[in-house]
Short mmCIF file of C-alpha atoms in Angstrom, two decimals:
data_model
loop_
_atom_site.label_atom_id
_atom_site.label_comp_id
_atom_site.label_asym_id
_atom_site.label_seq_id
_atom_site.Cartn_x
_atom_site.Cartn_y
_atom_site.Cartn_z
CA MET V 1 0.00 0.00 0.00
CA ASP V 2 0.92 3.67 -0.28
CA VAL V 3 1.06 5.06 3.26
CA PHE V 4 1.38 8.71 4.36
CA VAL V 5 3.01 8.98 7.80
CA THR V 6 2.86 12.26 9.71
CA GLY V 7 5.45 12.63 12.45
CA GLY V 8 7.52 9.96 10.73
CA ALA V 9 10.78 11.55 11.91
CA GLY V 10 9.81 11.08 15.56
CA TYR V 11 10.42 8.11 17.85
CA ILE V 12 7.30 6.07 17.15
CA GLY V 13 6.76 7.31 13.59
CA SER V 14 10.31 6.52 12.45
CA ILE V 15 10.13 2.91 13.59
CA CYS V 16 6.63 2.44 12.20
CA ALA V 17 7.85 3.80 8.84
CA GLU V 18 10.77 1.37 8.96
CA GLN V 19 8.47 -1.58 9.67
CA LEU V 20 6.10 -0.51 6.87
CA LEU V 21 8.99 -0.37 4.41
CA ASP V 22 10.27 -3.76 5.56
CA ALA V 23 6.78 -5.10 4.80
CA ARG V 24 7.08 -3.74 1.21
CA HIS V 25 4.74 -0.77 1.61
CA SER V 26 5.57 2.61 0.04
CA VAL V 27 5.98 5.39 2.61
CA THR V 28 5.86 9.18 2.50
CA VAL V 29 7.00 10.86 5.73
CA PHE V 30 5.64 14.34 6.53
CA ASP V 31 7.31 16.07 9.49
CA ASN V 32 8.23 19.61 10.53
CA LEU V 33 11.31 18.36 12.47
CA THR V 34 10.51 20.42 15.57
CA GLU V 35 10.44 17.21 17.63
CA GLY V 36 11.66 14.69 15.05
CA HIS V 37 15.07 14.25 13.42
CA ARG V 38 15.97 14.09 9.73
CA ALA V 39 18.42 11.26 10.52
CA ALA V 40 15.52 9.21 11.90
CA VAL V 41 13.78 9.07 8.51
CA ASP V 42 14.39 5.77 6.76
CA LYS V 43 16.34 6.35 3.52
CA ARG V 44 13.79 4.29 1.58
CA ALA V 45 10.96 6.71 2.42
CA LYS V 46 10.04 9.88 0.56
CA PHE V 47 10.41 12.85 2.93
CA ILE V 48 8.44 16.10 2.94
CA GLN V 49 9.35 18.76 5.50
CA GLY V 50 6.24 20.72 6.34
CA ASP V 51 3.81 21.72 9.04
CA LEU V 52 0.23 20.54 9.43
CA SER V 53 -0.79 24.14 10.13
CA GLU V 54 -0.13 24.85 6.43
CA SER V 55 -3.44 23.61 5.03
CA THR V 56 -2.58 24.11 1.36
CA LEU V 57 0.76 22.33 1.73
CA ILE V 58 -0.69 19.31 3.51
CA THR V 59 -3.63 19.05 1.10
CA ASP V 60 -1.30 19.17 -1.92
CA ALA V 61 1.08 16.65 -0.35
CA VAL V 62 -1.71 14.15 0.38
CA LYS V 63 -3.35 14.61 -3.03
CA GLN V 64 -0.04 14.17 -4.85
CA GLY V 65 0.91 11.11 -2.79
CA ARG V 66 -2.55 9.54 -3.26
CA PRO V 67 -2.12 7.28 -0.20
CA GLU V 68 -4.55 4.54 0.65
CA VAL V 69 -3.79 5.01 4.36
CA ILE V 70 -2.73 7.92 6.57
CA ILE V 71 -1.02 7.12 9.89
CA HIS V 72 -1.06 10.24 12.04
CA PHE V 73 1.66 10.42 14.72
CA ALA V 74 2.50 14.14 14.55
CA ALA V 75 1.68 15.85 17.86
CA ASN V 76 3.05 17.66 20.87
CA ALA V 77 3.10 15.13 23.69
CA LEU V 78 4.53 16.59 26.92
CA VAL V 79 1.92 16.45 29.66
CA GLY V 80 3.69 18.99 31.89
CA GLU V 81 4.16 21.48 29.06
CA SER V 82 0.49 21.18 28.14
CA MET V 83 -0.38 22.46 31.62
CA THR V 84 1.59 25.67 31.00
CA LYS V 85 1.01 26.08 27.22
CA PRO V 86 -2.47 24.69 26.55
CA GLY V 87 -2.87 26.79 23.40
CA LYS V 88 0.10 25.05 21.78
CA TYR V 89 -1.58 21.66 22.29
CA PHE V 90 -5.02 22.63 21.04
CA ARG V 91 -3.50 24.49 18.08
CA ASN V 92 -1.12 21.73 16.98
CA ASN V 93 -2.95 18.57 18.02
CA VAL V 94 -6.50 19.66 17.18
CA ALA V 95 -6.60 22.61 14.74
CA SER V 96 -3.63 21.48 12.63
CA GLY V 97 -4.88 17.90 12.77
CA LEU V 98 -8.15 19.10 11.28
CA ASN V 99 -6.23 20.22 8.17
CA LEU V 100 -5.00 16.65 7.78
CA LEU V 101 -8.50 15.22 8.15
CA ASP V 102 -9.84 17.59 5.49
CA ALA V 103 -6.94 16.65 3.20
CA ALA V 104 -7.77 12.97 3.72
CA ILE V 105 -11.36 13.54 2.61
CA GLU V 106 -10.35 15.64 -0.40
CA ALA V 107 -7.81 13.00 -1.51
CA LYS V 108 -10.31 10.15 -0.92
CA VAL V 109 -8.05 8.35 1.56
CA ARG V 110 -9.49 4.96 2.49
CA LYS V 111 -8.20 4.53 6.07
CA PHE V 112 -6.96 6.80 8.85
CA VAL V 113 -4.91 5.37 11.76
CA PHE V 114 -4.48 7.74 14.71
CA SER V 115 -1.89 7.80 17.47
CA SER V 116 -3.94 8.50 20.61
CA THR V 117 -3.09 7.98 24.27
CA CYS V 118 -4.25 6.48 27.54
CA ALA V 119 -4.17 10.09 28.82
CA THR V 120 -7.68 10.44 27.33
CA TYR V 121 -8.98 8.34 30.25
CA GLY V 122 -7.57 10.31 33.16
CA PRO V 123 -7.49 8.41 36.48
CA PRO V 124 -9.12 5.03 35.72
CA ASP V 125 -12.11 3.58 37.54
CA ARG V 126 -10.62 0.10 37.31
CA ILE V 127 -7.51 -1.87 36.29
CA PRO V 128 -6.84 -3.30 33.75
CA MET V 129 -8.17 -0.45 31.65
CA THR V 130 -10.63 -1.31 28.88
CA GLU V 131 -11.83 0.89 26.02
CA ASP V 132 -15.27 1.41 27.55
CA LEU V 133 -13.94 3.32 30.59
CA PRO V 134 -15.11 6.95 30.96
CA GLN V 135 -12.75 9.45 29.32
CA ARG V 136 -11.97 12.28 31.74
CA PRO V 137 -8.56 13.71 30.83
CA ILE V 138 -6.84 15.79 33.49
CA ASN V 139 -4.47 17.75 31.23
CA PRO V 140 -4.70 19.60 27.89
CA TYR V 141 -2.55 16.95 26.17
CA GLY V 142 -5.08 14.19 26.94
CA GLU V 143 -7.96 16.56 26.16
CA SER V 144 -6.48 17.44 22.76
CA LYS V 145 -6.21 13.77 21.82
CA LEU V 146 -9.78 13.11 22.97
CA MET V 147 -11.00 16.04 20.87
CA PHE V 148 -9.33 14.54 17.80
CA GLU V 149 -10.91 11.16 18.55
CA LYS V 150 -14.33 12.86 18.54
CA MET V 151 -13.51 14.54 15.24
CA LEU V 152 -12.64 11.14 13.75
CA ASN V 153 -15.99 9.78 14.86
CA TRP V 154 -17.86 12.60 13.12
CA TYR V 155 -15.77 12.34 9.95
CA GLN V 156 -16.58 8.65 9.83
CA GLN V 157 -20.30 9.29 10.26
CA ILE V 158 -20.47 12.18 7.77
CA HIS V 159 -17.74 11.34 5.23
CA GLY V 160 -17.40 7.58 5.67
CA LEU V 161 -13.71 7.79 6.64
CA GLU V 162 -12.77 4.45 8.19
CA PHE V 163 -10.47 4.95 11.18
CA VAL V 164 -8.60 3.15 13.94
CA SER V 165 -7.49 5.10 17.00
CA PHE V 166 -4.84 3.46 19.20
CA ARG V 167 -4.62 4.57 22.82
CA TYR V 168 -0.99 3.91 23.76
CA PHE V 169 0.33 3.17 27.16
CA ASN V 170 4.17 3.45 27.49
CA ALA V 171 6.04 2.86 24.24
CA ALA V 172 9.65 1.84 24.82
CA GLY V 173 12.56 -0.05 23.27
CA ALA V 174 14.18 0.34 19.86
CA SER V 175 14.78 -1.30 16.53
CA VAL V 176 18.37 -1.94 15.43
CA GLN V 177 18.44 1.27 13.38
CA PHE V 178 16.13 3.69 15.21
CA GLY V 179 15.53 4.50 18.88
CA GLU V 180 14.19 6.99 21.39
CA TYR V 181 15.86 10.40 21.41
CA HIS V 182 13.82 13.40 22.51
CA ARG V 183 15.30 16.87 22.87
CA THR V 184 13.36 17.05 26.15
CA GLU V 185 13.34 13.53 27.59
CA THR V 186 10.56 12.76 30.08
CA HIS V 187 10.32 8.97 29.65
CA LEU V 188 11.58 6.70 32.39
CA ILE V 189 13.66 4.09 30.54
CA PRO V 190 15.87 6.47 28.49
CA ASN V 191 16.35 8.68 31.54
CA VAL V 192 17.41 5.72 33.70
CA LEU V 193 19.80 4.51 30.97
CA LYS V 194 21.54 7.89 30.96
CA VAL V 195 23.21 6.81 34.23
CA PRO V 196 25.10 3.75 32.91
CA LEU V 197 25.86 5.76 29.75
CA GLY V 198 27.70 8.25 31.99
CA GLN V 199 25.34 11.10 31.08
CA ALA V 200 23.69 11.48 34.51
CA PRO V 201 24.90 10.83 38.08
CA HIS V 202 21.61 9.26 39.19
CA CYS V 203 17.99 8.69 38.25
CA GLU V 204 14.97 9.98 40.14
CA ILE V 205 11.88 8.35 41.61
CA PHE V 206 8.91 10.68 42.09
CA GLY V 207 6.89 9.23 44.94
CA THR V 208 7.69 6.15 47.05
CA ASP V 209 4.49 6.02 49.11
CA TYR V 210 1.93 4.88 46.52
CA PRO V 211 -0.45 2.00 47.36
CA THR V 212 1.64 -0.46 45.30
CA PRO V 213 3.85 -3.38 46.45
CA ASP V 214 7.07 -1.32 46.50
CA GLY V 215 5.51 2.14 46.89
CA THR V 216 6.34 3.36 43.36
CA CYS V 217 4.04 3.89 40.37
CA ILE V 218 3.20 0.94 38.13
CA ARG V 219 3.01 1.38 34.35
CA ASP V 220 2.39 -0.80 31.30
CA TYR V 221 5.27 -0.86 28.78
CA ILE V 222 4.93 -1.90 25.13
CA HIS V 223 7.78 -2.52 22.72
CA ILE V 224 7.91 -0.01 19.90
CA ILE V 225 8.04 -2.74 17.22
CA ASP V 226 4.91 -4.38 18.66
CA LEU V 227 3.26 -0.96 18.55
CA ALA V 228 4.25 -0.53 14.90
CA ASP V 229 2.95 -4.00 14.04
CA ALA V 230 -0.49 -3.09 15.40
CA HIS V 231 -0.62 -0.07 13.07
CA ILE V 232 0.24 -2.22 10.07
CA LEU V 233 -2.48 -4.72 10.96
CA ALA V 234 -4.97 -1.85 11.40
CA MET V 235 -4.47 -0.71 7.79
CA ALA V 236 -6.57 -3.61 6.49
CA PRO V 237 -10.13 -2.62 5.53
CA GLY V 238 -13.14 -3.51 7.64
CA LYS V 239 -12.04 -2.89 11.22
CA GLN V 240 -12.48 0.46 12.92
CA GLY V 241 -12.86 2.07 16.32
CA PHE V 242 -10.82 2.69 19.46
CA TYR V 243 -8.21 0.30 20.81
CA ASN V 244 -5.80 0.18 23.75
CA LEU V 245 -2.22 -0.89 23.06
CA GLY V 246 -0.25 -2.26 25.99
CA ASN V 247 1.04 -5.58 27.30
CA GLY V 248 -1.38 -5.97 30.16
CA ASP V 249 1.57 -6.33 32.57
CA GLY V 250 2.54 -3.57 34.96
CA TYR V 251 6.05 -2.81 36.19
CA SER V 252 6.92 -0.44 39.02
CA VAL V 253 9.52 2.31 38.73
CA ARG V 254 11.83 0.33 41.01
CA GLU V 255 11.39 -2.77 38.83
CA VAL V 256 12.28 -0.76 35.73
CA ILE V 257 15.44 0.58 37.40
CA ALA V 258 16.45 -2.92 38.56
CA THR V 259 15.94 -4.26 35.03
CA CYS V 260 18.07 -1.44 33.58
CA GLU V 261 20.82 -2.30 36.10
CA LYS V 262 20.69 -5.96 35.08
CA ILE V 263 20.80 -5.26 31.33
CA ALA V 264 23.51 -2.56 31.55
CA GLY V 265 25.52 -4.48 34.14
CA LYS V 266 26.00 -1.36 36.26
CA LYS V 267 24.62 -0.03 39.55
CA ILE V 268 22.24 2.90 39.05
CA PRO V 269 22.05 5.34 42.00
CA VAL V 270 18.56 6.61 42.83
CA VAL V 271 17.38 9.90 44.34
CA GLU V 272 13.87 9.81 45.82
CA ARG V 273 11.65 12.83 45.27
CA PRO V 274 8.10 13.73 46.38
CA ARG V 275 5.13 12.66 44.28
CA ARG V 276 4.28 14.64 41.16
CA PRO V 277 0.70 15.95 41.05
CA GLY V 278 -1.61 13.92 38.83
CA ASP V 279 0.41 10.67 38.70
CA PRO V 280 -2.03 7.74 39.19
CA PRO V 281 -0.57 4.83 41.21
CA ARG V 282 -1.28 2.22 38.52
CA LEU V 283 -2.00 2.34 34.77
CA VAL V 284 -2.25 -1.04 33.05
CA ALA V 285 -4.01 -1.74 29.75
CA SER V 286 -6.29 -4.46 28.58
CA ALA V 287 -5.45 -4.88 24.88
CA GLU V 288 -7.75 -7.88 24.41
CA LYS V 289 -9.85 -6.00 21.87
CA ALA V 290 -6.81 -5.35 19.61
CA ARG V 291 -5.70 -8.98 20.00
CA ARG V 292 -9.16 -10.23 19.08
CA ASP V 293 -9.95 -7.87 16.19
CA PHE V 294 -6.53 -7.69 14.53
CA GLY V 295 -4.91 -10.94 15.64
CA TRP V 296 -2.23 -8.75 17.22
CA LYS V 297 0.23 -10.50 19.53
CA PRO V 298 3.24 -8.74 21.08
CA GLU V 299 6.55 -10.27 20.05
CA PHE V 300 8.49 -8.56 22.87
CA PRO V 301 6.15 -8.68 25.90
CA LYS V 302 8.75 -8.77 28.68
CA LEU V 303 10.40 -5.72 30.23
CA GLU V 304 13.87 -7.27 29.88
CA GLN V 305 13.40 -7.57 26.11
CA ILE V 306 12.22 -3.96 25.87
CA VAL V 307 15.10 -2.58 27.96
CA ALA V 308 17.70 -4.73 26.16
CA THR V 309 16.82 -3.24 22.76
CA ALA V 310 16.77 0.28 24.20
CA TRP V 311 20.16 -0.21 25.87
CA GLU V 312 21.72 -1.62 22.70
CA TRP V 313 20.55 1.38 20.66
CA HIS V 314 21.63 3.98 23.25
CA ARG V 315 25.01 2.25 23.66
CA LYS V 316 25.63 2.56 19.91
CA HIS V 317 24.15 6.09 19.73
CA PRO V 318 25.02 7.75 23.07
CA GLN V 319 24.23 11.20 21.66
CA GLY V 320 21.09 9.99 19.88
CA TYR V 321 20.67 11.45 16.42
CA ALA V 322 23.29 14.09 17.21
CA ASP V 323 26.00 11.41 16.68
#
């Protein structure tokens, strides 16, 4: 298929583009490179540097590419920043995303696959989290993604645009070629691995008094290649709706640090900090719906596998894409 990937120079988008190309699909990457990196774009893909806020540019790019599928990763995704710059999140994630939706309709795109988030749920009523839970986001980032989900629903009803929206939990790990390198890094695993790389003296734990077995927050981690595989499966016609993507297993912050120590073979000093506001004690997905509807099965379900691929990539690229 011909696939148009927005945000394809970012962490998740770059590896999804790579997996698409490995599966013999044709890929056009559209990215403004504010968060992504030109070096993260697979050489086999066509690359267009542009911004989704430029409605004429994105419409022309989609019409010229004539893709059968759009996979939309491009977004601002820092929860903390969204609490201080809400306008940035509604402008980029909602208003600019609307330009892409309109371009999809004009170009008669068959399928739209959206990168959403578990942040649309807010604090969950139960664990594991299923797709029918109430959506009550507690930050503008989650709210912006929920707004786009609602737009997808209406575009399906009015224009017949078939869509799949994946609500991610914690994407982690790397492929051999591409990995996780954010200019502002907020994710636990790459921040912990900075210590054995010699880039940080210690890692931090925010909150050690949660109602969990070891007092630290529990999160669900999913390997980036498994995440990409779900997107490829979702491109097939006939299935649509909202789906969680996670492993269904939760690991605490202390367990993640211990696993990083084991994989890197080095002791990782820890500094304990107070809780951060808004951090739920436990977020674990039920991805049974995605398994059932798409036949999706994670290839790398264990935390050790996820950390091992991340460590291998960071070891070879200690400065990320600045190498």
